[in-house]
mmCIF file of C-alpha atoms and ligand atoms in Angstrom:
data_model
loop_
_atom_site.group_PDB
_atom_site.id
_atom_site.type_symbol
_atom_site.label_atom_id
_atom_site.label_comp_id
_atom_site.label_asym_id
_atom_site.label_seq_id
_atom_site.Cartn_x
_atom_site.Cartn_y
_atom_site.Cartn_z
ATOM 1 C CA MET O 215 14.740 27.999 -22.658
ATOM 2 C CA ARG O 216 13.396 24.917 -20.947
ATOM 3 C CA ASP O 217 11.638 22.277 -23.003
ATOM 4 C CA VAL O 218 8.399 22.610 -21.056
ATOM 5 C CA ARG O 219 6.459 19.995 -22.982
ATOM 6 C CA ALA O 220 9.189 17.370 -22.788
ATOM 7 C CA ALA O 221 9.441 17.882 -19.026
ATOM 8 C CA LEU O 222 5.678 17.591 -18.587
ATOM 9 C CA ARG O 223 5.518 14.491 -20.739
ATOM 10 C CA GLN O 224 8.067 12.782 -18.509
ATOM 11 C CA GLN O 225 6.460 13.804 -15.238
ATOM 12 C CA ARG O 226 5.619 10.925 -12.867
ATOM 13 C CA ILE O 227 3.024 11.174 -10.109
ATOM 14 C CA GLU O 228 2.346 8.164 -7.888
ATOM 15 C CA THR O 229 -1.143 7.545 -6.568
ATOM 16 C CA PRO O 230 -1.860 5.806 -3.239
ATOM 17 C CA SER O 231 -3.869 2.573 -3.134
ATOM 18 C CA TRP O 232 -5.680 3.756 0.001
ATOM 19 C CA ALA O 233 -7.096 6.824 -1.744
ATOM 20 C CA TYR O 234 -9.271 4.497 -3.845
ATOM 21 C CA ALA O 235 -10.683 2.873 -0.701
ATOM 22 C CA ASN O 236 -13.148 4.082 1.894
ATOM 23 C CA SER O 237 -11.850 6.590 4.417
ATOM 24 C CA GLY O 238 -13.238 9.168 6.766
ATOM 25 C CA THR O 239 -12.605 11.008 9.960
ATOM 26 C CA ARG O 240 -12.537 9.538 13.443
ATOM 27 C CA PHE O 241 -16.222 10.455 13.566
ATOM 28 C CA LYS O 242 -17.549 8.625 10.517
ATOM 29 C CA VAL O 243 -16.571 6.788 7.372
ATOM 30 C CA PHE O 244 -19.118 7.364 4.619
ATOM 31 C CA THR O 245 -18.895 4.419 2.272
ATOM 32 C CA GLN O 246 -19.262 4.818 -1.486
ATOM 33 C CA PRO O 247 -20.643 2.336 -4.009
ATOM 34 C CA GLY O 248 -18.084 0.813 -6.372
ATOM 35 C CA VAL O 249 -15.175 1.110 -3.959
ATOM 36 C CA PRO O 250 -12.480 -1.581 -4.397
ATOM 37 C CA ARG O 251 -12.678 -4.685 -2.239
ATOM 38 C CA ASN O 252 -9.088 -5.831 -2.645
ATOM 39 C CA PRO O 253 -5.664 -4.618 -3.819
ATOM 40 C CA GLU O 254 -6.331 -5.759 -7.386
ATOM 41 C CA GLU O 255 -9.404 -3.533 -7.670
ATOM 42 C CA LYS O 256 -7.460 -0.578 -6.238
ATOM 43 C CA ILE O 257 -4.748 -1.177 -8.818
ATOM 44 C CA ALA O 258 -7.361 -1.378 -11.571
ATOM 45 C CA ASP O 259 -8.639 2.062 -10.516
ATOM 46 C CA ALA O 260 -5.102 3.449 -10.411
ATOM 47 C CA ALA O 261 -4.586 2.128 -13.944
ATOM 48 C CA VAL O 262 -7.644 4.075 -15.097
ATOM 49 C CA VAL O 263 -6.171 7.262 -13.635
ATOM 50 C CA HIS O 264 -2.931 6.585 -15.501
ATOM 51 C CA ARG O 265 -4.657 5.785 -18.781
ATOM 52 C CA LEU O 266 -6.532 9.083 -18.625
ATOM 53 C CA THR O 267 -3.750 11.370 -17.377
ATOM 54 C CA GLY O 268 -0.677 9.665 -18.838
ATOM 55 C CA VAL O 269 1.462 10.734 -15.869
ATOM 56 C CA ALA O 270 0.487 8.416 -13.006
ATOM 57 C CA PRO O 271 2.263 5.143 -13.876
ATOM 58 C CA THR O 272 2.742 3.759 -10.365
ATOM 59 C CA VAL O 273 0.596 3.012 -7.338
ATOM 60 C CA ALA O 274 1.857 2.900 -3.759
ATOM 61 C CA LEU O 275 0.837 0.039 -1.489
ATOM 62 C CA HIS O 276 0.221 0.105 2.260
ATOM 63 C CA ILE O 277 0.866 -3.078 4.238
ATOM 64 C CA PRO O 278 -1.203 -4.765 5.675
ATOM 65 C CA TRP O 279 -4.043 -2.855 3.985
ATOM 66 C CA ASP O 280 -2.835 -4.342 0.693
ATOM 67 C CA GLU O 281 -1.745 -7.705 2.024
ATOM 68 C CA VAL O 282 -1.838 -10.560 -0.508
ATOM 69 C CA ASP O 283 -0.371 -14.058 -0.578
ATOM 70 C CA ASP O 284 1.690 -13.505 -3.685
ATOM 71 C CA TYR O 285 3.225 -10.070 -4.204
ATOM 72 C CA ALA O 286 5.030 -11.028 -7.400
ATOM 73 C CA ALA O 287 1.643 -12.016 -8.837
ATOM 74 C CA LEU O 288 0.209 -8.680 -7.695
ATOM 75 C CA ALA O 289 3.044 -6.850 -9.461
ATOM 76 C CA LYS O 290 2.345 -8.900 -12.589
ATOM 77 C CA TYR O 291 -1.349 -8.023 -12.333
ATOM 78 C CA ALA O 292 -0.396 -4.334 -12.077
ATOM 79 C CA ALA O 293 1.907 -4.590 -15.091
ATOM 80 C CA ASP O 294 -0.889 -6.213 -17.099
ATOM 81 C CA GLN O 295 -3.080 -3.250 -16.190
ATOM 82 C CA GLY O 296 -0.350 -0.862 -17.377
ATOM 83 C CA VAL O 297 0.976 0.376 -14.033
ATOM 84 C CA GLY O 298 3.799 -0.512 -11.669
ATOM 85 C CA ILE O 299 3.946 -0.913 -7.908
ATOM 86 C CA GLY O 300 5.526 2.114 -6.263
ATOM 87 C CA ALA O 301 6.505 2.691 -2.664
ATOM 88 C CA ILE O 302 5.715 0.120 -0.010
ATOM 89 C CA ASN O 303 4.276 1.918 3.010
ATOM 90 C CA ALA O 304 4.785 0.190 6.324
ATOM 91 C CA ASN O 305 2.052 0.297 8.921
ATOM 92 C CA VAL O 306 3.089 0.106 12.554
ATOM 93 C CA PHE O 307 0.285 2.264 13.868
ATOM 94 C CA GLN O 308 -2.809 0.083 13.957
ATOM 95 C CA ASP O 309 -2.015 -2.822 16.203
ATOM 96 C CA ASP O 310 -3.005 -2.859 19.882
ATOM 97 C CA ASP O 311 0.605 -3.605 20.739
ATOM 98 C CA TYR O 312 1.601 -0.174 19.438
ATOM 99 C CA LYS O 313 -0.380 1.829 21.978
ATOM 100 C CA LEU O 314 2.862 3.151 23.505
ATOM 101 C CA GLY O 315 4.780 3.173 20.267
ATOM 102 C CA SER O 316 6.192 0.766 17.707
ATOM 103 C CA VAL O 317 9.959 0.919 17.143
ATOM 104 C CA THR O 318 10.318 3.332 20.076
ATOM 105 C CA ASN O 319 8.135 1.324 22.479
ATOM 106 C CA PRO O 320 9.741 0.778 25.892
ATOM 107 C CA ASP O 321 8.985 -2.967 25.485
ATOM 108 C CA ALA O 322 11.710 -4.732 23.498
ATOM 109 C CA GLY O 323 9.248 -7.391 22.326
ATOM 110 C CA VAL O 324 7.002 -4.800 20.722
ATOM 111 C CA ARG O 325 10.004 -3.130 19.121
ATOM 112 C CA ARG O 326 11.023 -6.500 17.651
ATOM 113 C CA LYS O 327 7.542 -7.039 16.232
ATOM 114 C CA ALA O 328 7.513 -3.561 14.643
ATOM 115 C CA THR O 329 10.997 -3.919 13.175
ATOM 116 C CA ASP O 330 10.087 -7.336 11.798
ATOM 117 C CA HIS O 331 7.146 -5.738 9.996
ATOM 118 C CA LEU O 332 9.481 -3.188 8.415
ATOM 119 C CA LEU O 333 11.789 -5.998 7.310
ATOM 120 C CA GLU O 334 8.798 -7.867 5.883
ATOM 121 C CA CYS O 335 8.029 -4.759 3.846
ATOM 122 C CA VAL O 336 11.508 -4.973 2.317
ATOM 123 C CA ASP O 337 10.756 -8.609 1.387
ATOM 124 C CA ILE O 338 7.624 -7.328 -0.329
ATOM 125 C CA MET O 339 9.712 -4.749 -2.187
ATOM 126 C CA ASP O 340 11.927 -7.575 -3.426
ATOM 127 C CA ALA O 341 8.857 -9.354 -4.787
ATOM 128 C CA THR O 342 7.211 -6.296 -6.355
ATOM 129 C CA GLY O 343 10.397 -4.651 -7.607
ATOM 130 C CA SER O 344 9.617 -1.534 -5.576
ATOM 131 C CA ARG O 345 12.439 0.890 -4.936
ATOM 132 C CA ASP O 346 11.088 2.711 -1.899
ATOM 133 C CA LEU O 347 10.207 1.754 1.646
ATOM 134 C CA LYS O 348 8.181 4.566 3.153
ATOM 135 C CA LEU O 349 8.192 4.843 6.904
ATOM 136 C CA TRP O 350 5.889 6.902 9.020
ATOM 137 C CA PHE O 351 5.779 6.371 12.771
ATOM 138 C CA SER O 352 2.863 7.430 14.905
ATOM 139 C CA ASP O 353 5.204 6.970 17.859
ATOM 140 C CA GLY O 354 5.333 9.567 20.579
ATOM 141 C CA THR O 355 3.964 10.366 23.997
ATOM 142 C CA ASN O 356 0.915 12.154 25.322
ATOM 143 C CA TYR O 357 2.158 13.320 28.689
ATOM 144 C CA PRO O 358 5.332 14.885 30.047
ATOM 145 C CA GLY O 359 7.326 12.226 31.851
ATOM 146 C CA GLN O 360 5.537 9.360 30.091
ATOM 147 C CA ASP O 361 8.780 8.074 28.587
ATOM 148 C CA SER O 362 12.345 9.188 27.973
ATOM 149 C CA ILE O 363 12.511 11.364 24.884
ATOM 150 C CA ARG O 364 16.205 10.515 24.416
ATOM 151 C CA ALA O 365 15.787 6.770 24.891
ATOM 152 C CA ARG O 366 13.057 6.787 22.266
ATOM 153 C CA GLN O 367 15.457 8.417 19.798
ATOM 154 C CA ASP O 368 18.014 5.680 20.534
ATOM 155 C CA ARG O 369 15.401 2.976 19.940
ATOM 156 C CA LEU O 370 14.321 4.625 16.707
ATOM 157 C CA ALA O 371 17.905 4.846 15.446
ATOM 158 C CA GLU O 372 18.506 1.196 16.286
ATOM 159 C CA ALA O 373 15.446 -0.041 14.386
ATOM 160 C CA LEU O 374 16.132 2.178 11.405
ATOM 161 C CA SER O 375 19.709 0.993 11.107
ATOM 162 C CA GLU O 376 18.646 -2.658 11.208
ATOM 163 C CA VAL O 377 16.167 -2.056 8.388
ATOM 164 C CA TYR O 378 18.625 0.093 6.459
ATOM 165 C CA ALA O 379 21.149 -2.748 6.508
ATOM 166 C CA ARG O 380 18.536 -5.028 4.913
ATOM 167 C CA LEU O 381 17.985 -2.731 1.883
ATOM 168 C CA GLY O 382 19.210 -3.946 -1.484
ATOM 169 C CA ASP O 383 21.520 -1.899 -3.695
ATOM 170 C CA HIS O 384 18.680 -0.194 -5.520
ATOM 171 C CA GLN O 385 16.319 0.167 -2.609
ATOM 172 C CA ARG O 386 15.791 3.247 -0.483
ATOM 173 C CA MET O 387 14.228 4.253 2.786
ATOM 174 C CA LEU O 388 11.985 7.314 2.900
ATOM 175 C CA LEU O 389 11.529 8.699 6.396
ATOM 176 C CA GLU O 390 8.392 10.757 6.790
ATOM 177 C CA TYR O 391 7.805 13.196 9.652
ATOM 178 C CA LYS O 392 4.675 14.643 11.183
ATOM 179 C CA LEU O 393 4.288 17.395 13.729
ATOM 180 C CA PHE O 394 1.696 15.714 15.920
ATOM 181 C CA GLU O 395 -1.161 13.211 15.898
ATOM 182 C CA PRO O 396 -1.843 10.673 17.168
ATOM 183 C CA ALA O 397 0.723 11.584 19.826
ATOM 184 C CA PHE O 398 0.032 14.992 21.315
ATOM 185 C CA TYR O 399 2.957 15.819 23.600
ATOM 186 C CA THR O 400 6.051 14.495 21.812
ATOM 187 C CA THR O 401 6.309 12.839 18.434
ATOM 188 C CA ASP O 402 9.462 10.823 17.774
ATOM 189 C CA VAL O 403 9.880 12.082 14.181
ATOM 190 C CA PRO O 404 8.080 15.420 14.351
ATOM 191 C CA ASP O 405 9.893 17.474 11.735
ATOM 192 C CA TRP O 406 12.191 17.444 8.733
ATOM 193 C CA GLY O 407 15.239 18.174 10.887
ATOM 194 C CA THR O 408 14.768 15.019 12.929
ATOM 195 C CA SER O 409 14.168 12.962 9.815
ATOM 196 C CA TYR O 410 17.192 14.541 8.109
ATOM 197 C CA ALA O 411 19.459 13.854 11.108
ATOM 198 C CA HIS O 412 18.443 10.180 11.178
ATOM 199 C CA CYS O 413 18.893 9.904 7.408
ATOM 200 C CA ILE O 414 22.382 11.391 7.604
ATOM 201 C CA GLU O 415 23.297 8.897 10.318
ATOM 202 C CA LEU O 416 21.925 6.023 8.231
ATOM 203 C CA GLY O 417 23.591 6.771 4.910
ATOM 204 C CA PRO O 418 22.867 7.601 1.270
ATOM 205 C CA LYS O 419 19.916 5.249 0.832
ATOM 206 C CA ALA O 420 17.894 7.098 3.477
ATOM 207 C CA THR O 421 16.109 10.291 2.480
ATOM 208 C CA VAL O 422 13.350 12.511 3.784
ATOM 209 C CA CYS O 423 9.719 12.345 2.682
ATOM 210 C CA ILE O 424 7.843 15.636 2.916
ATOM 211 C CA ASP O 425 4.136 15.181 3.497
ATOM 212 C CA THR O 426 2.738 18.621 2.758
ATOM 213 C CA GLY O 427 0.062 18.202 5.445
ATOM 214 C CA HIS O 428 2.453 17.547 8.317
ATOM 215 C CA HIS O 429 3.591 21.011 9.365
ATOM 216 C CA ALA O 430 2.563 23.754 11.702
ATOM 217 C CA PRO O 431 0.340 26.366 10.044
ATOM 218 C CA GLY O 432 2.395 28.918 8.156
ATOM 219 C CA THR O 433 5.472 26.711 7.748
ATOM 220 C CA ASN O 434 7.436 27.624 4.643
ATOM 221 C CA ILE O 435 7.525 24.214 2.972
ATOM 222 C CA GLU O 436 9.472 25.390 -0.064
ATOM 223 C CA PHE O 437 12.320 26.358 2.226
ATOM 224 C CA ILE O 438 12.440 22.763 3.466
ATOM 225 C CA VAL O 439 12.366 21.575 -0.143
ATOM 226 C CA ALA O 440 15.246 23.861 -1.110
ATOM 227 C CA PHE O 441 17.319 22.890 1.919
ATOM 228 C CA LEU O 442 16.890 19.157 1.433
ATOM 229 C CA LEU O 443 17.513 19.377 -2.303
ATOM 230 C CA ARG O 444 20.792 21.148 -1.670
ATOM 231 C CA ALA O 445 21.750 18.459 0.841
ATOM 232 C CA GLY O 446 20.767 15.647 -1.551
ATOM 233 C CA LYS O 447 18.361 14.346 1.085
ATOM 234 C CA LEU O 448 14.943 14.950 -0.464
ATOM 235 C CA GLY O 449 13.534 11.549 -1.449
ATOM 236 C CA ALA O 450 9.828 12.054 -1.859
ATOM 237 C CA PHE O 451 6.662 14.019 -1.384
ATOM 238 C CA ASP O 452 3.374 12.916 0.041
ATOM 239 C CA PHE O 453 1.220 15.558 -1.596
ATOM 240 C CA ASN O 454 -2.108 16.669 -0.168
ATOM 241 C CA SER O 455 -3.758 19.859 1.102
ATOM 242 C CA ARG O 456 -4.476 21.063 4.572
ATOM 243 C CA PHE O 457 -6.522 23.848 6.056
ATOM 244 C CA TYR O 458 -6.074 22.964 9.724
ATOM 245 C CA ALA O 459 -4.121 19.801 10.532
ATOM 246 C CA ASP O 460 -3.461 16.611 8.558
ATOM 247 C CA ASP O 461 -6.585 17.091 6.447
ATOM 248 C CA ASP O 462 -5.452 14.902 3.510
ATOM 249 C CA LEU O 463 -7.516 16.932 1.056
ATOM 250 C CA MET O 464 -6.747 17.106 -2.657
ATOM 251 C CA VAL O 465 -3.307 18.563 -3.371
ATOM 252 C CA GLY O 466 -3.531 22.073 -4.762
ATOM 253 C CA ALA O 467 -7.068 22.535 -3.451
ATOM 254 C CA ALA O 468 -6.298 24.611 -0.379
ATOM 255 C CA ASP O 469 -3.256 26.487 -1.620
ATOM 256 C CA PRO O 470 -2.316 26.098 -5.280
ATOM 257 C CA PHE O 471 0.225 28.905 -4.877
ATOM 258 C CA GLN O 472 2.123 26.917 -2.263
ATOM 259 C CA LEU O 473 2.177 23.932 -4.604
ATOM 260 C CA PHE O 474 3.581 26.172 -7.346
ATOM 261 C CA ARG O 475 6.267 27.500 -4.986
ATOM 262 C CA ILE O 476 7.255 23.943 -4.103
ATOM 263 C CA MET O 477 7.419 22.924 -7.752
ATOM 264 C CA HIS O 478 9.426 26.055 -8.543
ATOM 265 C CA GLU O 479 12.113 24.871 -6.109
ATOM 266 C CA ILE O 480 12.060 21.446 -7.759
ATOM 267 C CA VAL O 481 12.285 22.832 -11.281
ATOM 268 C CA SER O 482 14.967 25.382 -10.440
ATOM 269 C CA ALA O 483 17.092 22.606 -8.917
ATOM 270 C CA ASP O 484 16.512 20.528 -12.059
ATOM 271 C CA ALA O 485 14.991 17.795 -9.895
ATOM 272 C CA LEU O 486 11.804 16.983 -11.789
ATOM 273 C CA GLY O 487 13.132 14.123 -13.904
ATOM 274 C CA GLU O 488 13.375 10.507 -12.799
ATOM 275 C CA GLU O 489 17.161 10.684 -12.576
ATOM 276 C CA ALA O 490 16.843 13.133 -9.677
ATOM 277 C CA GLY O 491 15.274 10.316 -7.675
ATOM 278 C CA ILE O 492 12.419 12.245 -6.121
ATOM 279 C CA ALA O 493 9.128 10.387 -5.854
ATOM 280 C CA PHE O 494 6.110 12.646 -6.317
ATOM 281 C CA MET O 495 3.389 10.779 -4.507
ATOM 282 C CA LEU O 496 -0.099 11.646 -3.403
ATOM 283 C CA ASP O 497 -1.193 10.752 0.122
ATOM 284 C CA GLN O 498 -4.832 11.675 0.278
ATOM 285 C CA CYS O 499 -8.213 10.506 1.458
ATOM 286 C CA HIS O 500 -11.406 11.283 -0.396
ATOM 287 C CA ASN O 501 -14.015 11.119 2.299
ATOM 288 C CA ILE O 502 -16.989 12.884 0.757
ATOM 289 C CA GLU O 503 -16.064 13.280 -2.915
ATOM 290 C CA PRO O 504 -15.960 10.532 -5.572
ATOM 291 C CA LYS O 505 -12.530 8.998 -5.381
ATOM 292 C CA ILE O 506 -11.301 8.401 -8.928
ATOM 293 C CA PRO O 507 -12.331 11.864 -10.203
ATOM 294 C CA ALA O 508 -10.708 13.395 -7.106
ATOM 295 C CA ILE O 509 -7.469 11.587 -7.806
ATOM 296 C CA ILE O 510 -7.590 12.672 -11.448
ATOM 297 C CA ARG O 511 -8.131 16.258 -10.261
ATOM 298 C CA SER O 512 -5.178 15.945 -7.893
ATOM 299 C CA VAL O 513 -2.884 14.671 -10.628
ATOM 300 C CA LEU O 514 -3.965 17.570 -12.856
ATOM 301 C CA ASN O 515 -3.367 20.043 -10.012
ATOM 302 C CA VAL O 516 0.225 18.831 -9.653
ATOM 303 C CA GLN O 517 0.628 18.949 -13.416
ATOM 304 C CA GLU O 518 -0.678 22.524 -13.575
ATOM 305 C CA ALA O 519 1.610 23.708 -10.777
ATOM 306 C CA THR O 520 4.533 22.018 -12.516
ATOM 307 C CA ALA O 521 3.708 23.604 -15.863
ATOM 308 C CA LYS O 522 3.639 27.041 -14.237
ATOM 309 C CA ALA O 523 6.944 26.359 -12.503
ATOM 310 C CA LEU O 524 8.453 25.318 -15.821
ATOM 311 C CA LEU O 525 7.272 28.590 -17.356
ATOM 312 C CA VAL O 526 9.265 30.716 -14.906
ATOM 313 C CA ASP O 527 11.764 32.687 -16.975
ATOM 314 C CA ALA O 528 14.903 31.462 -15.225
ATOM 315 C CA ASP O 529 17.237 33.927 -16.944
ATOM 316 C CA ALA O 530 15.050 36.925 -16.166
ATOM 317 C CA LEU O 531 14.672 35.725 -12.577
ATOM 318 C CA ALA O 532 18.412 35.270 -12.114
ATOM 319 C CA ALA O 533 19.094 38.708 -13.612
ATOM 320 C CA ALA O 534 16.557 40.393 -11.358
ATOM 321 C CA GLN O 535 17.895 38.574 -8.301
ATOM 322 C CA GLN O 536 21.460 39.493 -9.152
ATOM 323 C CA ALA O 537 20.488 43.119 -9.631
ATOM 324 C CA GLY O 538 18.689 43.178 -6.294
ATOM 325 C CA ASP O 539 15.475 43.974 -8.133
ATOM 326 C CA VAL O 540 13.038 42.742 -5.518
ATOM 327 C CA LEU O 541 9.856 43.633 -7.345
ATOM 328 C CA GLY O 542 11.186 42.527 -10.710
ATOM 329 C CA ALA O 543 12.154 39.099 -9.379
ATOM 330 C CA ASN O 544 8.810 38.663 -7.695
ATOM 331 C CA ALA O 545 7.043 39.725 -10.905
ATOM 332 C CA VAL O 546 8.868 37.047 -12.924
ATOM 333 C CA LEU O 547 7.555 34.408 -10.557
ATOM 334 C CA MET O 548 4.029 35.819 -10.455
ATOM 335 C CA ASP O 549 3.868 36.065 -14.257
ATOM 336 C CA ALA O 550 4.436 32.348 -14.474
ATOM 337 C CA TYR O 551 2.011 31.573 -11.665
ATOM 338 C CA ASN O 552 -0.704 33.690 -13.237
ATOM 339 C CA THR O 553 -0.410 31.989 -16.621
ATOM 340 C CA ASP O 554 -3.359 29.822 -17.573
ATOM 341 C CA VAL O 555 -1.581 26.575 -18.445
ATOM 342 C CA ARG O 556 -4.721 24.588 -19.129
ATOM 343 C CA PRO O 557 -4.626 25.144 -22.919
ATOM 344 C CA LEU O 558 -0.982 24.006 -22.996
ATOM 345 C CA LEU O 559 -1.846 20.870 -21.018
ATOM 346 C CA ARG O 560 -4.806 20.093 -23.249
ATOM 347 C CA GLU O 561 -2.519 20.299 -26.286
ATOM 348 C CA LEU O 562 0.085 18.168 -24.574
ATOM 349 C CA ARG O 563 -2.468 15.455 -23.837
ATOM 350 C CA GLU O 564 -3.552 15.443 -27.457
ATOM 351 C CA GLU O 565 0.081 15.050 -28.498
ATOM 352 C CA MET O 566 0.294 12.118 -26.078
ATOM 353 C CA GLY O 567 -2.756 10.499 -27.655
ATOM 354 C CA LEU O 568 -4.935 11.245 -24.614
ATOM 355 C CA ASP O 569 -8.261 12.953 -24.247
ATOM 356 C CA PRO O 570 -7.526 16.640 -23.556
ATOM 357 C CA ASP O 571 -9.982 16.598 -20.657
ATOM 358 C CA PRO O 572 -9.349 13.545 -18.432
ATOM 359 C CA THR O 573 -12.213 14.413 -16.072
ATOM 360 C CA ALA O 574 -14.776 14.522 -18.866
ATOM 361 C CA ALA O 575 -13.251 11.418 -20.434
ATOM 362 C CA TYR O 576 -13.694 9.570 -17.145
ATOM 363 C CA ALA O 577 -17.311 10.678 -16.854
ATOM 364 C CA ARG O 578 -17.963 9.483 -20.408
ATOM 365 C CA SER O 579 -16.076 6.220 -20.001
ATOM 366 C CA GLY O 580 -18.807 4.446 -18.028
ATOM 367 C CA TYR O 581 -16.163 3.113 -15.592
ATOM 368 C CA ALA O 582 -17.913 4.610 -12.561
ATOM 369 C CA GLU O 583 -21.165 2.858 -13.462
ATOM 370 C CA LYS O 584 -19.317 -0.361 -14.276
ATOM 371 C CA ILE O 585 -17.603 -0.628 -10.883
ATOM 372 C CA VAL O 586 -20.823 0.197 -9.056
ATOM 373 C CA ALA O 587 -22.566 -2.628 -10.919
ATOM 374 C CA GLU O 588 -19.710 -5.130 -10.632
ATOM 375 C CA ARG O 589 -18.369 -4.564 -7.147
ATOM 376 C CA VAL O 590 -21.255 -6.019 -5.277
ATOM 377 C CA GLY O 591 -20.775 -8.293 -2.295
ATOM 378 C CA GLY O 592 -17.594 -8.793 -0.355
ATOM 379 C CA GLU O 593 -16.118 -6.194 1.911
ATOM 380 C CA GLN O 594 -15.054 -2.775 0.700
ATOM 381 C CA ALA O 595 -11.472 -1.833 1.393
ATOM 382 C CA GLY O 596 -10.832 0.803 4.007
ATOM 383 C CA TRP O 597 -8.033 2.181 6.093
ATOM 384 C CA GLY O 598 -8.703 -0.074 9.033
ATOM 385 C CA ALA O 599 -9.432 2.717 11.535
HETATM 386 C C1 PSV U 1064 0.318 9.739 8.296
HETATM 387 O O1 PSV U 1064 -0.591 10.742 8.585
HETATM 388 C C2 PSV U 1064 0.433 9.497 6.803
HETATM 389 O O2 PSV U 1064 0.690 10.688 6.133
HETATM 390 C C3 PSV U 1064 1.468 8.453 6.482
HETATM 391 O O3 PSV U 1064 2.030 8.673 5.214
HETATM 392 C C4 PSV U 1064 0.684 7.214 6.456
HETATM 393 O O4 PSV U 1064 1.310 6.131 5.894
HETATM 394 C C5 PSV U 1064 -0.510 7.729 5.681
HETATM 395 O O5 PSV U 1064 -0.767 8.975 6.274
HETATM 396 C C6 PSV U 1064 -1.690 6.860 5.690
HETATM 397 O O6 PSV U 1064 -2.822 7.529 5.245
HETATM 398 MN MN1 MN U 1065 1.918 10.794 4.397
#
């Protein structure tokens, strides 16, 4: 029998700095009072989420959205707040120079600029002690014939290998993929296979990041999880929910069953613990809902899916599978999924010295009112779009 509580206690979910900031669609950003104005205030909010949930000890940064003069000082500030700096996300998608691509741009000068930014992100990792460099490229083309698909792959491989060579012994590269958007005809890293192939070419420090919102409708994400786990090439998740495209809604909101199926693959491969090296990150935007409570909800959604996955009776499942008992095997999985794990998680939080209901504890804490009163003046942080 698995030690469900011990596994849940050790779970680590990373929250994204940009989820605490203003965001929206390409039609409108609705601002919210109390939103952070700088990286420190985002980190302070992330620390609140960790204090209340006990399982969100790191916060990912996005550069230049979280640009500061002194990254070591920022890491120290985070540590003082009780959290660490997680992945450093590069941003080569918001500069005018990148209209035709960043590291795959036909212009060598633009490629140099983009690669230099990626290298700068590794410098930042050195200063913050971050392990992971997360790369997502908006690169691609909009029209057939616009550029050479093959040449763009060559340019991508060249930039990635230069950055890979710069990584320290304990640093990794996470290569994210996305089916489309902003490019509509070809995307240079559109799917897990492309990411996987580049990671194989690069070496052991390069692994795939699965953003759950980046697939065609109906894609079986848990298959991708299982495949990459077997190949030792799953490095991270960017968790969120989608109904239509890259919606960036709260993880587990649209399809909690899918989240359970993903976590079942993780648990059955014994890949939940830190030693497995998989970063469980959120990549979300809270456009119309209050941000901190939404992030708390998201963390709890991942925790609930994980608890259910841990409750799967592995022996009974293996026996049913071996016996070819299709319905029996499916029933073992569904029994776990249909278990209400909320009482177990409430107990666990009490054991961890936390409030059993983090959402209610946040509402009672007065933090929301405090940041609305204090964060007056200055410019609210946003995603720069
Ligand atoms: C792209 O859609 C993406 O998922 C990448 O992870 C970016 O870094 C992130 O969103 C920014 O919100
Ligand atoms: Mn992402």
